[in-house]
Amino acid sequence: MVAPAWKIEQIRKQVGVVDGKIAPTLVLKNARYLHSVLKTWLEGNIWVHEDRIVYIGDKMPTDLQAVEIVDCAGKTIVPGYIEPHVHPFQVYGPANFAMFAAQTGTTTFLSDNLPFFLGLKNEESFAILDRLKALPFSFYWWTRFDSQTELINEEEVFSSTRLIDWLSRDDVLLGGELTGWTRLVRGDDNMLARIQMAKRMHKKIEAHLPGSSSRTLARMKLFGADGDHESMTADEVEARLLQGYGVTLRYSSIRPDLPVLLRGIIEKNLPVFDHLMMTTDGSTPAFYEEGIMDACIKIALDEGVTPIDAYAMASYNIARYYDMTNLHGLIAIGRYATLNILTDEFSPTPESVLSKGVWLKRDNEQTYDCNFAYQEFGEMNLSFNLTTDDFQFSTPVGIDMVNDVITKPYRVQIATDQDLSLTHDESYLILLSRDGKWRVNTVLKGFANKVKGFASSYSNTGDIIIIGKTIKDMMHAFNELKRIKGGYVLVENNKVIASLALDVDGSFSTVSVTEIIASEKILKEALAARGYNKGDAIYSLLFLMSIHLPYVRVTQKGIYDVMKDKVLLPAVMR
């Protein structure tokens, strides 16, 4: 169970409200609301004291002078939506994403801690987490057990001491996601010991098992996995449920599978909606223009899921799975006053949003904003320059980008001592350490045929990715990236075509998500006009280093063969 949120004196005041000694701060009268346990719609008056529901029933307070009264007659109230699998550093950060998400009803987040692990000391990370707690949202976290790539200092970064500190926090609810699960299968007892440690501390374990066989699912269940969000077919959903997994259905910019999954579940007559959750899985900003968990609920309604089941998959089912129903996912006494007021149950985007007793949206107008600082990260300061020597290399092994997530090795046959032609889709690729100490050079096939110079500090590890056809434009893109202190830059013929500064350590931006979306669209349109034809350019950059995907990746150690678990060509010291 999630730790209690109130001190003794606060609880005494809350009881005093019920006893009529203290007035509530807010009453939602004539409320038609979803009771997620009874699975029915009830009516009553909801009393709130500060951030907690203290009474629901027919009565009204005797003293109404200082009470905010909101008449909800004709409206429908549901629990605030929970996003159970957030990657909160996808160009945006945790705070500006939460403010954006709240406008469509998502106010509770279970989030990835990987950038904290890679970029900060634990005490610095925890200072940020504690400040986020003070905002009128609910942030929870999962802790990684591995980097999802090949780090030079993996053992130091992911030490047992650091992991124990994270797992000891009340707001860390799970370990994972287990992108490095193949290490378990290969006999990595260190990884298994970490899973066991998390289980002893009553944390869930989230797997990462796309396309896995029933044998792999069985192995991972024995290793300690509790849930998985990688089902791509209804058969895979059923296979996971059969083996006792918690199943989260995904609707993301990379895998928008939710409609197909729901359709398949209904066609198979599987009575399992009580046991399903939904997620957008850390999508890139522009994907969220259509909504977040409200968009998932709308898809469920459109596919024929009943409203009560649809809302439960975005609230109560998640809270129950993570043992959070004492605070979240249920409109009942003692829970956070985190509610969405809807036109009706068939319109999941709320008119008004209340989160921990604070109005974030009233009558379709945003009513809350804040400026949140991440001073522990600081700015990105690149203290070195590129030279033409950094483009001198010879390699027989290139990387063929088959799609957004799969990259294969191929034999490089073009000359790599000059600018490349715009008539083919092979480009130079450099992974450059952010301290300027090493580089990895190769040829990237399938990214685009007319991108002359592109640089990005948005990557798995915060190192610099440079892609292009023309050495001069690639150097210009890097220099512009250096000037704006991190972000991404597209250059053509010595002119900046698109850019976005990532003001927090070159990793993410604190401007509004709406502004980020506008910049992302400009970049994606510019890349598409220059031959990029994959699904999501932002994810393509992230996945270039991600060794949980087949078959070859570029990492801090060099070009890495995922299937053989070895470095094909090492990084070069500058």
Coordinates of C-alpha atoms in Angstrom, one line a residue:
M1 CA 0.0 0.0 0.0
V2 CA 1.2 3.5 -0.8
A3 CA 2.3 5.4 2.3
P4 CA -0.3 7.6 4.1
A5 CA -0.1 11.2 2.9
W6 CA -1.4 13.0 6.0
K7 CA -0.1 13.9 9.4
I8 CA -2.0 13.4 12.7
E9 CA -3.1 17.0 13.0
Q10 CA -4.4 16.9 9.4
I11 CA -6.4 13.8 10.0
R12 CA -7.9 15.3 13.2
K13 CA -9.1 18.3 11.1
Q14 CA -10.6 16.0 8.5
V15 CA -12.5 14.1 11.1
G16 CA -13.6 17.5 12.5
V17 CA -15.2 18.2 9.2
V18 CA -17.3 15.1 9.4
D19 CA -18.2 16.0 13.0
G20 CA -19.4 19.5 11.9
K21 CA -16.7 21.3 13.9
I22 CA -14.7 22.5 10.8
A23 CA -16.1 23.5 7.4
P24 CA -14.9 21.6 4.3
T25 CA -13.0 23.7 1.8
L26 CA -15.1 22.4 -1.2
V27 CA -18.4 20.7 -1.8
L28 CA -19.3 19.1 -5.1
K29 CA -23.1 18.9 -4.7
N30 CA -25.5 16.9 -6.8
A31 CA -22.6 14.8 -8.0
R32 CA -23.2 11.8 -10.3
Y33 CA -20.0 9.8 -9.8
L34 CA -18.5 6.5 -10.7
H35 CA -17.9 4.1 -7.8
S36 CA -15.3 1.8 -9.2
V37 CA -15.7 -1.0 -6.7
L38 CA -19.5 -1.3 -7.0
K39 CA -19.1 -0.6 -10.8
T40 CA -22.0 1.7 -10.9
W41 CA -23.0 5.4 -11.0
L42 CA -24.0 6.9 -7.7
E43 CA -25.3 10.3 -6.6
G44 CA -24.4 12.4 -3.6
N45 CA -22.5 15.4 -2.3
I46 CA -18.7 15.1 -2.2
W47 CA -17.0 17.0 0.6
V48 CA -13.4 17.9 0.3
H49 CA -11.0 19.3 3.0
E50 CA -7.9 20.7 1.3
D51 CA -6.7 17.7 -0.7
R52 CA -8.8 14.8 0.7
I53 CA -12.3 13.5 0.2
V54 CA -13.8 13.4 3.8
Y55 CA -17.5 12.6 3.2
I56 CA -19.8 11.5 0.4
G57 CA -23.6 11.3 1.0
D58 CA -26.9 13.2 1.0
K59 CA -25.9 15.8 3.7
M60 CA -24.6 19.3 3.2
P61 CA -22.4 21.2 5.7
T62 CA -24.3 23.3 8.2
D63 CA -21.9 26.3 7.8
L64 CA -21.4 27.2 4.2
Q65 CA -19.9 30.7 4.5
A66 CA -16.3 29.8 3.7
V67 CA -17.0 26.7 1.6
E68 CA -16.6 26.7 -2.2
I69 CA -19.8 25.1 -3.6
V70 CA -19.9 23.6 -7.1
D71 CA -23.2 22.4 -8.4
C72 CA -22.5 19.3 -10.6
A73 CA -26.0 18.6 -11.6
G74 CA -26.1 17.2 -15.1
K75 CA -22.4 16.4 -15.0
T76 CA -20.5 13.1 -14.5
I77 CA -17.5 12.7 -12.2
V78 CA -14.8 10.0 -12.6
P79 CA -11.5 9.4 -10.8
G80 CA -8.5 11.3 -12.1
Y81 CA -6.7 9.4 -14.8
I82 CA -3.5 7.5 -14.1
E83 CA -0.7 7.0 -16.7
P84 CA 1.1 3.9 -15.5
H85 CA 4.1 3.9 -17.8
V86 CA 5.6 7.3 -18.4
H87 CA 8.9 8.2 -19.9
P88 CA 8.9 11.8 -18.6
F89 CA 11.9 13.0 -20.5
Q90 CA 10.8 12.7 -24.1
V91 CA 11.9 16.2 -25.0
Y92 CA 9.5 17.4 -22.3
G93 CA 10.2 17.0 -18.6
P94 CA 8.0 15.7 -15.7
A95 CA 6.6 19.0 -14.6
N96 CA 5.6 20.5 -18.0
F97 CA 4.3 17.2 -19.1
A98 CA 2.1 16.9 -16.0
M99 CA 0.7 20.4 -16.6
F100 CA -0.1 19.5 -20.2
A101 CA -1.6 16.1 -19.3
A102 CA -3.7 17.6 -16.5
Q103 CA -5.7 19.6 -19.1
T104 CA -7.1 16.3 -20.4
G105 CA -7.5 14.7 -17.0
T106 CA -4.3 12.7 -16.4
T107 CA -2.9 13.8 -13.1
T108 CA -1.1 10.7 -11.6
F109 CA 2.1 9.4 -13.2
L110 CA 4.3 6.3 -12.8
S111 CA 7.5 7.3 -14.4
D112 CA 10.9 6.2 -15.5
N113 CA 14.0 7.3 -13.5
L114 CA 16.7 6.5 -16.1
P115 CA 17.8 10.1 -16.8
F116 CA 18.1 10.7 -13.1
F117 CA 20.3 7.6 -12.8
L118 CA 22.5 8.6 -15.7
G119 CA 22.8 12.3 -15.0
L120 CA 22.7 12.9 -11.2
K121 CA 23.7 11.6 -7.9
N122 CA 20.9 10.1 -5.8
E123 CA 20.7 13.0 -3.4
E124 CA 20.3 15.4 -6.3
S125 CA 17.6 13.2 -7.9
F126 CA 15.7 12.9 -4.7
A127 CA 15.7 16.7 -4.2
I128 CA 13.9 17.0 -7.5
L129 CA 11.5 14.2 -6.7
D130 CA 10.7 15.9 -3.3
R131 CA 10.0 19.2 -5.0
L132 CA 7.7 17.5 -7.6
K133 CA 5.7 16.1 -4.7
A134 CA 4.8 19.6 -3.7
L135 CA 3.0 20.2 -7.0
P136 CA -0.8 19.4 -7.3
F137 CA -0.1 16.1 -9.2
S138 CA 0.9 12.7 -8.0
F139 CA 4.3 11.4 -9.1
Y140 CA 5.5 7.9 -8.6
W141 CA 8.5 6.2 -10.1
W142 CA 10.1 3.0 -11.2
T143 CA 13.8 2.3 -10.9
R144 CA 15.9 0.9 -13.7
F145 CA 18.3 -2.0 -13.1
D146 CA 20.3 -1.4 -16.3
S147 CA 21.0 1.4 -18.7
Q148 CA 19.3 0.0 -21.8
T149 CA 22.6 0.5 -23.7
E150 CA 26.4 -0.3 -23.2
L151 CA 27.9 2.2 -20.8
I152 CA 31.6 2.5 -20.1
N153 CA 30.9 2.8 -16.4
E154 CA 27.7 0.6 -16.0
E155 CA 28.8 -1.0 -12.8
E156 CA 29.4 2.3 -11.1
V157 CA 26.2 4.0 -12.3
F158 CA 24.0 1.0 -11.5
S159 CA 25.6 0.0 -8.2
S160 CA 23.6 -2.0 -5.6
T161 CA 23.9 0.9 -3.1
R162 CA 22.2 3.3 -5.5
L163 CA 19.5 0.9 -6.3
I164 CA 18.7 0.2 -2.6
D165 CA 18.4 4.0 -2.0
W166 CA 15.8 4.3 -4.8
L167 CA 13.9 1.2 -3.8
S168 CA 13.7 2.4 -0.2
R169 CA 11.6 5.4 -1.3
D170 CA 7.9 5.2 -0.7
D171 CA 7.2 6.9 -4.1
V172 CA 9.1 4.2 -6.0
L173 CA 6.6 1.5 -6.7
L174 CA 8.4 -0.9 -9.1
G175 CA 11.6 -2.0 -10.6
G176 CA 12.2 -2.2 -14.4
E177 CA 11.3 -2.0 -17.1
L178 CA 13.5 -5.0 -17.7
T179 CA 14.8 -4.1 -21.1
G180 CA 17.9 -6.2 -20.2
W181 CA 15.9 -9.4 -19.6
T182 CA 18.1 -11.4 -21.9
R183 CA 20.9 -11.1 -19.3
L184 CA 18.7 -13.1 -16.9
V185 CA 18.3 -15.8 -19.5
R186 CA 22.0 -15.9 -20.1
G187 CA 22.6 -16.4 -16.4
D188 CA 23.2 -13.0 -14.9
D189 CA 22.6 -13.6 -11.2
N190 CA 23.4 -10.0 -10.3
M191 CA 20.3 -8.9 -12.2
L192 CA 18.3 -11.7 -10.5
A193 CA 19.5 -10.6 -7.1
R194 CA 18.3 -7.1 -7.8
I195 CA 14.9 -8.4 -8.7
Q196 CA 14.7 -10.4 -5.6
M197 CA 15.7 -7.4 -3.5
A198 CA 13.0 -5.3 -5.1
K199 CA 10.4 -8.0 -4.4
R200 CA 11.5 -8.2 -0.8
M201 CA 10.8 -4.5 -0.6
H202 CA 7.3 -5.1 -2.0
K203 CA 7.9 -3.5 -5.4
K204 CA 6.3 -4.7 -8.6
I205 CA 8.6 -5.8 -11.5
E206 CA 7.7 -4.6 -15.0
A207 CA 9.0 -6.7 -17.9
H208 CA 9.7 -5.7 -21.5
L209 CA 8.8 -8.7 -23.6
P210 CA 7.7 -7.9 -27.2
G211 CA 7.0 -11.0 -29.2
S212 CA 8.1 -13.3 -26.5
S213 CA 7.2 -17.0 -26.6
S214 CA 5.2 -18.8 -23.9
R215 CA 8.5 -20.3 -22.7
T216 CA 10.1 -16.9 -22.3
L217 CA 7.0 -15.6 -20.5
A218 CA 7.2 -18.6 -18.1
R219 CA 11.0 -18.0 -17.5
M220 CA 10.4 -14.3 -16.8
K221 CA 7.5 -15.0 -14.4
L222 CA 9.8 -17.4 -12.5
F223 CA 12.5 -14.7 -12.4
G224 CA 10.0 -12.4 -10.8
A225 CA 8.3 -10.3 -13.5
D226 CA 4.8 -9.1 -12.5
G227 CA 3.6 -7.2 -15.5
D228 CA 4.2 -6.4 -19.2
H229 CA 3.1 -3.7 -21.6
E230 CA 4.4 -5.1 -24.9
S231 CA 1.4 -7.1 -26.2
M232 CA 0.9 -6.5 -29.9
T233 CA -2.0 -8.9 -30.5
A234 CA -5.0 -10.2 -28.5
D235 CA -3.4 -13.6 -28.5
E236 CA -0.4 -12.1 -26.7
V237 CA -2.7 -10.4 -24.2
E238 CA -4.3 -13.7 -23.5
A239 CA -1.0 -15.5 -23.2
R240 CA 0.2 -13.0 -20.6
L241 CA -3.0 -13.2 -18.6
L242 CA -2.9 -17.0 -18.7
Q243 CA 0.5 -16.9 -17.0
G244 CA -0.6 -14.4 -14.4
Y245 CA 0.9 -11.2 -15.7
G246 CA -0.6 -7.8 -15.1
V247 CA -1.3 -6.6 -18.7
T248 CA -1.1 -3.0 -19.9
L249 CA -2.4 -2.2 -23.4
R250 CA -0.3 0.3 -25.3
Y251 CA -1.3 3.2 -27.5
S252 CA 1.9 5.1 -28.4
S253 CA 3.6 7.0 -31.2
I254 CA 5.6 3.8 -32.0
R255 CA 3.0 1.1 -31.3
P256 CA -0.6 2.5 -31.5
D257 CA -1.9 -1.0 -30.9
L258 CA -4.8 -0.3 -28.5
P259 CA -7.7 -0.3 -31.0
V260 CA -6.6 -3.6 -32.5
L261 CA -6.0 -5.2 -29.1
L262 CA -9.4 -4.2 -27.7
R263 CA -11.1 -5.4 -30.9
G264 CA -9.4 -8.7 -30.6
I265 CA -10.2 -9.1 -26.9
I266 CA -13.9 -8.4 -27.6
E267 CA -13.9 -10.8 -30.6
K268 CA -12.4 -13.5 -28.4
N269 CA -15.1 -12.9 -25.8
L270 CA -12.4 -12.5 -23.1
P271 CA -14.1 -11.2 -19.9
V272 CA -10.9 -9.6 -18.7
F273 CA -11.4 -5.8 -18.6
D274 CA -11.1 -5.9 -14.8
H275 CA -7.5 -7.0 -15.3
L276 CA -6.3 -4.6 -18.0
M277 CA -4.6 -1.2 -17.9
M278 CA -3.8 1.3 -20.6
T279 CA -0.7 3.4 -21.3
T280 CA 0.7 5.8 -23.9
D281 CA 4.2 4.6 -23.1
G282 CA 6.1 7.8 -23.2
S283 CA 5.1 9.0 -26.6
T284 CA 6.8 11.9 -28.3
P285 CA 5.1 15.3 -27.8
A286 CA 3.1 15.7 -31.0
F287 CA 1.4 12.4 -30.5
Y288 CA -0.3 13.9 -27.4
E289 CA -2.2 16.6 -29.4
E290 CA -5.2 14.2 -29.4
G291 CA -5.0 13.5 -25.6
I292 CA -3.4 11.2 -23.2
M293 CA -5.4 8.7 -21.1
D294 CA -8.6 10.4 -22.2
A295 CA -7.6 9.4 -25.7
C296 CA -7.2 5.8 -24.6
I297 CA -10.6 5.9 -22.9
K298 CA -12.2 7.3 -26.0
I299 CA -10.7 4.5 -28.1
A300 CA -12.0 1.9 -25.7
L301 CA -15.5 3.5 -25.9
D302 CA -15.3 3.6 -29.7
E303 CA -14.4 -0.1 -29.7
G304 CA -17.4 -1.1 -27.6
V305 CA -16.0 -1.3 -24.1
T306 CA -18.5 -0.3 -21.5
P307 CA -17.9 3.2 -20.0
I308 CA -17.3 1.7 -16.5
D309 CA -14.6 -0.7 -17.8
A310 CA -13.1 2.0 -20.0
Y311 CA -12.6 4.4 -17.1
A312 CA -11.3 1.6 -14.8
M313 CA -8.5 0.7 -17.2
A314 CA -7.3 4.3 -16.8
S315 CA -7.8 4.6 -13.1
Y316 CA -9.0 2.0 -10.7
N317 CA -7.4 -1.1 -12.3
I318 CA -4.0 0.7 -12.2
A319 CA -4.5 1.8 -8.6
R320 CA -5.5 -1.7 -7.6
Y321 CA -2.6 -3.4 -9.4
Y322 CA -0.1 -1.1 -7.7
D323 CA -1.9 -1.2 -4.3
M324 CA -2.7 2.5 -4.4
T325 CA -6.5 2.4 -3.9
N326 CA -6.1 4.0 -0.5
L327 CA -5.3 7.2 -2.3
H328 CA -6.0 6.9 -6.0
G329 CA -8.4 5.5 -8.6
L330 CA -11.5 5.5 -6.4
I331 CA -14.0 8.2 -5.5
A332 CA -14.5 7.4 -1.9
I333 CA -13.8 8.8 1.6
G334 CA -10.1 9.1 2.5
R335 CA -8.8 9.3 -1.1
Y336 CA -7.2 12.2 -2.7
A337 CA -9.6 14.8 -4.1
T338 CA -8.5 14.0 -7.6
L339 CA -11.5 14.0 -9.9
N340 CA -12.5 14.8 -13.5
I341 CA -15.8 16.4 -14.2
L342 CA -17.2 15.4 -17.6
T343 CA -20.1 16.4 -19.8
D344 CA -21.2 12.7 -19.7
E345 CA -19.5 9.3 -19.5
F346 CA -19.1 9.2 -23.3
S347 CA -16.9 12.3 -23.3
P348 CA -13.7 11.4 -21.4
T349 CA -11.9 14.8 -21.9
P350 CA -13.0 16.7 -18.8
E351 CA -14.5 20.2 -18.6
S352 CA -12.9 20.6 -15.1
V353 CA -10.0 18.9 -13.4
L354 CA -9.4 18.7 -9.6
S355 CA -6.1 17.2 -8.4
K356 CA -5.3 16.9 -4.8
G357 CA -7.9 19.6 -4.1
V358 CA -6.5 22.1 -6.5
W359 CA -8.4 23.2 -9.6
L360 CA -6.2 22.7 -12.6
K361 CA -8.9 23.3 -15.1
R362 CA -12.4 25.0 -14.7
D363 CA -15.0 25.1 -17.4
N364 CA -12.5 24.3 -20.1
E365 CA -10.0 26.9 -19.0
Q366 CA -6.6 26.2 -17.6
T367 CA -6.4 27.5 -14.0
Y368 CA -3.0 26.4 -12.8
D369 CA 0.6 26.9 -14.0
C370 CA 4.0 26.8 -12.4
N371 CA 7.7 27.3 -13.2
F372 CA 9.6 24.3 -12.1
A373 CA 13.4 24.3 -12.0
Y374 CA 15.9 21.4 -12.4
Q375 CA 19.0 23.2 -11.2
E376 CA 20.6 19.9 -10.2
F377 CA 21.1 19.1 -13.9
G378 CA 22.4 22.5 -15.0
E379 CA 23.1 23.4 -18.6
M380 CA 25.0 21.5 -21.3
N381 CA 28.4 23.1 -21.9
L382 CA 30.4 21.5 -24.7
S383 CA 33.9 22.7 -24.2
F384 CA 35.5 21.2 -27.3
N385 CA 35.4 21.7 -31.1
L386 CA 34.9 19.3 -34.0
T387 CA 37.7 19.1 -36.5
T388 CA 38.0 17.4 -39.9
D389 CA 39.9 14.6 -38.2
D390 CA 36.7 13.6 -36.5
F391 CA 35.3 12.6 -39.9
Q392 CA 38.3 10.4 -40.9
F393 CA 37.4 6.8 -40.5
S394 CA 37.2 3.5 -42.4
T395 CA 34.8 0.8 -41.5
P396 CA 33.3 -2.3 -43.2
V397 CA 30.3 -2.3 -40.8
G398 CA 27.4 0.1 -41.2
I399 CA 24.0 0.3 -39.6
D400 CA 20.9 -0.3 -41.7
M401 CA 17.8 1.4 -40.2
V402 CA 15.1 -1.0 -41.3
N403 CA 12.4 0.8 -39.3
D404 CA 12.0 2.9 -36.2
V405 CA 13.2 0.1 -33.9
I406 CA 15.2 -2.4 -35.9
T407 CA 18.7 -1.8 -37.2
K408 CA 20.8 -4.4 -39.0
P409 CA 24.5 -4.5 -39.8
Y410 CA 25.5 -4.2 -43.4
R411 CA 28.7 -4.0 -45.4
V412 CA 29.7 -0.4 -46.3
Q413 CA 30.9 -0.1 -49.9
I414 CA 30.8 3.6 -50.5
A415 CA 33.9 5.9 -50.1
T416 CA 34.0 7.6 -46.7
D417 CA 36.6 10.3 -47.4
Q418 CA 34.3 12.9 -49.0
D419 CA 30.8 14.4 -48.9
L420 CA 28.1 11.8 -49.7
S421 CA 25.7 11.9 -52.7
L422 CA 22.1 12.8 -52.2
T423 CA 21.0 10.0 -54.6
H424 CA 21.2 7.3 -52.0
D425 CA 20.1 6.8 -48.3
E426 CA 23.5 6.3 -46.7
S427 CA 24.7 9.0 -44.3
Y428 CA 27.6 9.6 -41.9
L429 CA 26.8 8.8 -38.3
I430 CA 29.0 10.0 -35.4
L431 CA 28.3 9.2 -31.7
L432 CA 30.4 11.7 -29.8
S433 CA 31.0 11.7 -26.0
R434 CA 29.6 14.9 -24.3
D435 CA 33.1 15.4 -22.8
G436 CA 34.8 15.1 -26.2
K437 CA 37.0 12.2 -25.2
W438 CA 35.9 9.5 -27.7
R439 CA 33.8 9.0 -30.8
V440 CA 32.2 6.2 -32.8
N441 CA 32.0 6.6 -36.6
T442 CA 30.0 4.6 -39.1
V443 CA 27.6 4.8 -41.9
L444 CA 23.8 4.9 -41.3
K445 CA 21.6 3.5 -44.1
G446 CA 17.9 4.2 -44.3
F447 CA 17.7 7.4 -42.2
A448 CA 17.3 9.8 -45.1
N449 CA 18.9 10.7 -48.5
K450 CA 19.0 14.5 -48.3
V451 CA 19.8 15.4 -44.7
K452 CA 23.0 17.3 -45.0
G453 CA 23.7 18.1 -41.3
F454 CA 21.9 17.1 -38.2
A455 CA 23.1 17.1 -34.5
S456 CA 21.3 16.2 -31.3
S457 CA 22.1 15.9 -27.6
Y458 CA 18.8 14.1 -27.2
S459 CA 20.0 10.5 -26.9
N460 CA 19.9 7.5 -24.6
T461 CA 22.9 8.7 -22.6
G462 CA 23.1 12.4 -23.4
D463 CA 26.0 11.9 -25.8
I464 CA 26.0 13.7 -29.1
I465 CA 24.5 12.2 -32.3
I466 CA 25.6 13.7 -35.6
I467 CA 24.1 12.6 -38.9
G468 CA 24.5 13.9 -42.4
K469 CA 25.9 13.9 -45.9
T470 CA 28.0 17.0 -45.9
I471 CA 30.9 17.5 -43.5
K472 CA 30.6 21.3 -43.4
D473 CA 26.9 21.2 -42.6
M474 CA 27.4 18.5 -39.9
M475 CA 30.1 20.7 -38.3
H476 CA 27.8 23.7 -38.5
A477 CA 25.0 21.7 -36.8
F478 CA 27.3 20.7 -34.0
N479 CA 28.5 24.3 -33.5
E480 CA 24.9 25.5 -33.4
L481 CA 24.1 22.7 -30.9
K482 CA 27.0 23.9 -28.8
R483 CA 25.7 27.5 -29.0
I484 CA 22.2 26.7 -27.8
K485 CA 23.6 24.5 -25.1
G486 CA 22.0 21.3 -26.3
G487 CA 18.9 20.2 -28.2
Y488 CA 18.6 19.3 -31.8
V489 CA 19.6 21.2 -35.0
L490 CA 19.0 20.6 -38.7
V491 CA 21.3 22.4 -41.1
E492 CA 21.4 22.7 -44.9
N493 CA 23.8 24.7 -47.0
N494 CA 25.1 26.4 -43.9
K495 CA 21.6 27.5 -42.8
V496 CA 19.7 26.3 -39.7
I497 CA 16.4 24.8 -41.0
A498 CA 15.0 23.6 -37.6
S499 CA 16.1 23.6 -34.0
L500 CA 14.9 23.3 -30.4
A501 CA 17.0 24.1 -27.4
L502 CA 16.8 21.6 -24.6
D503 CA 17.6 23.9 -21.7
V504 CA 18.0 21.2 -19.0
D505 CA 21.4 19.6 -19.6
G506 CA 20.7 19.3 -23.3
S507 CA 18.2 16.5 -22.5
F508 CA 14.8 18.1 -22.2
S509 CA 13.0 21.4 -22.4
T510 CA 11.0 23.3 -19.7
V511 CA 9.0 25.4 -22.2
S512 CA 5.3 24.4 -22.5
V513 CA 4.5 21.1 -24.3
T514 CA 2.5 23.1 -26.8
E515 CA 5.6 25.0 -27.8
I516 CA 7.6 21.8 -28.0
I517 CA 5.0 20.2 -30.2
A518 CA 5.2 23.1 -32.6
S519 CA 9.0 22.8 -32.8
E520 CA 8.8 19.0 -33.1
K521 CA 6.4 19.3 -36.1
I522 CA 8.8 21.7 -37.9
L523 CA 11.7 19.2 -37.4
K524 CA 9.7 16.2 -38.5
E525 CA 8.3 18.0 -41.6
A526 CA 11.8 19.1 -42.5
L527 CA 13.2 15.6 -42.1
A528 CA 10.4 14.1 -44.1
A529 CA 11.0 16.6 -46.9
R530 CA 14.6 15.3 -46.9
G531 CA 13.8 11.7 -47.2
Y532 CA 13.1 10.5 -43.6
N533 CA 10.2 8.0 -44.0
K534 CA 10.1 6.2 -40.7
G535 CA 7.4 6.6 -38.1
D536 CA 9.0 8.8 -35.4
A537 CA 12.3 10.6 -35.8
I538 CA 12.6 11.4 -32.1
Y539 CA 12.4 7.7 -31.1
S540 CA 14.8 6.8 -33.9
L541 CA 17.4 8.9 -32.2
L542 CA 16.7 7.3 -28.9
F543 CA 16.8 3.8 -30.2
L544 CA 20.1 4.1 -32.0
M545 CA 21.8 3.3 -28.7
S546 CA 19.2 0.9 -27.2
I547 CA 20.5 -2.7 -27.0
H548 CA 17.2 -4.2 -26.0
L549 CA 16.3 -4.0 -29.7
P550 CA 17.8 -6.0 -32.6
Y551 CA 20.4 -6.3 -34.2
V552 CA 23.2 -3.7 -34.0
R553 CA 23.5 -0.5 -32.1
V554 CA 26.0 2.4 -31.6
T555 CA 27.1 2.7 -28.0
Q556 CA 29.7 4.3 -25.8
K557 CA 31.8 1.2 -26.2
G558 CA 31.5 1.2 -30.0
I559 CA 29.3 -0.6 -32.6
Y560 CA 27.6 -3.4 -30.7
D561 CA 26.1 -6.7 -31.9
V562 CA 23.0 -7.2 -29.7
M563 CA 22.5 -10.9 -30.6
K564 CA 26.1 -11.9 -30.0
D565 CA 26.6 -9.5 -27.0
K566 CA 29.9 -8.1 -28.2
V567 CA 31.5 -5.0 -29.6
L568 CA 32.1 -5.2 -33.3
L569 CA 34.2 -2.0 -33.6
P570 CA 35.4 -0.1 -30.6
A571 CA 35.1 3.6 -29.9
V572 CA 38.1 5.7 -30.9
M573 CA 39.7 8.1 -28.5
R574 CA 39.9 11.7 -29.8

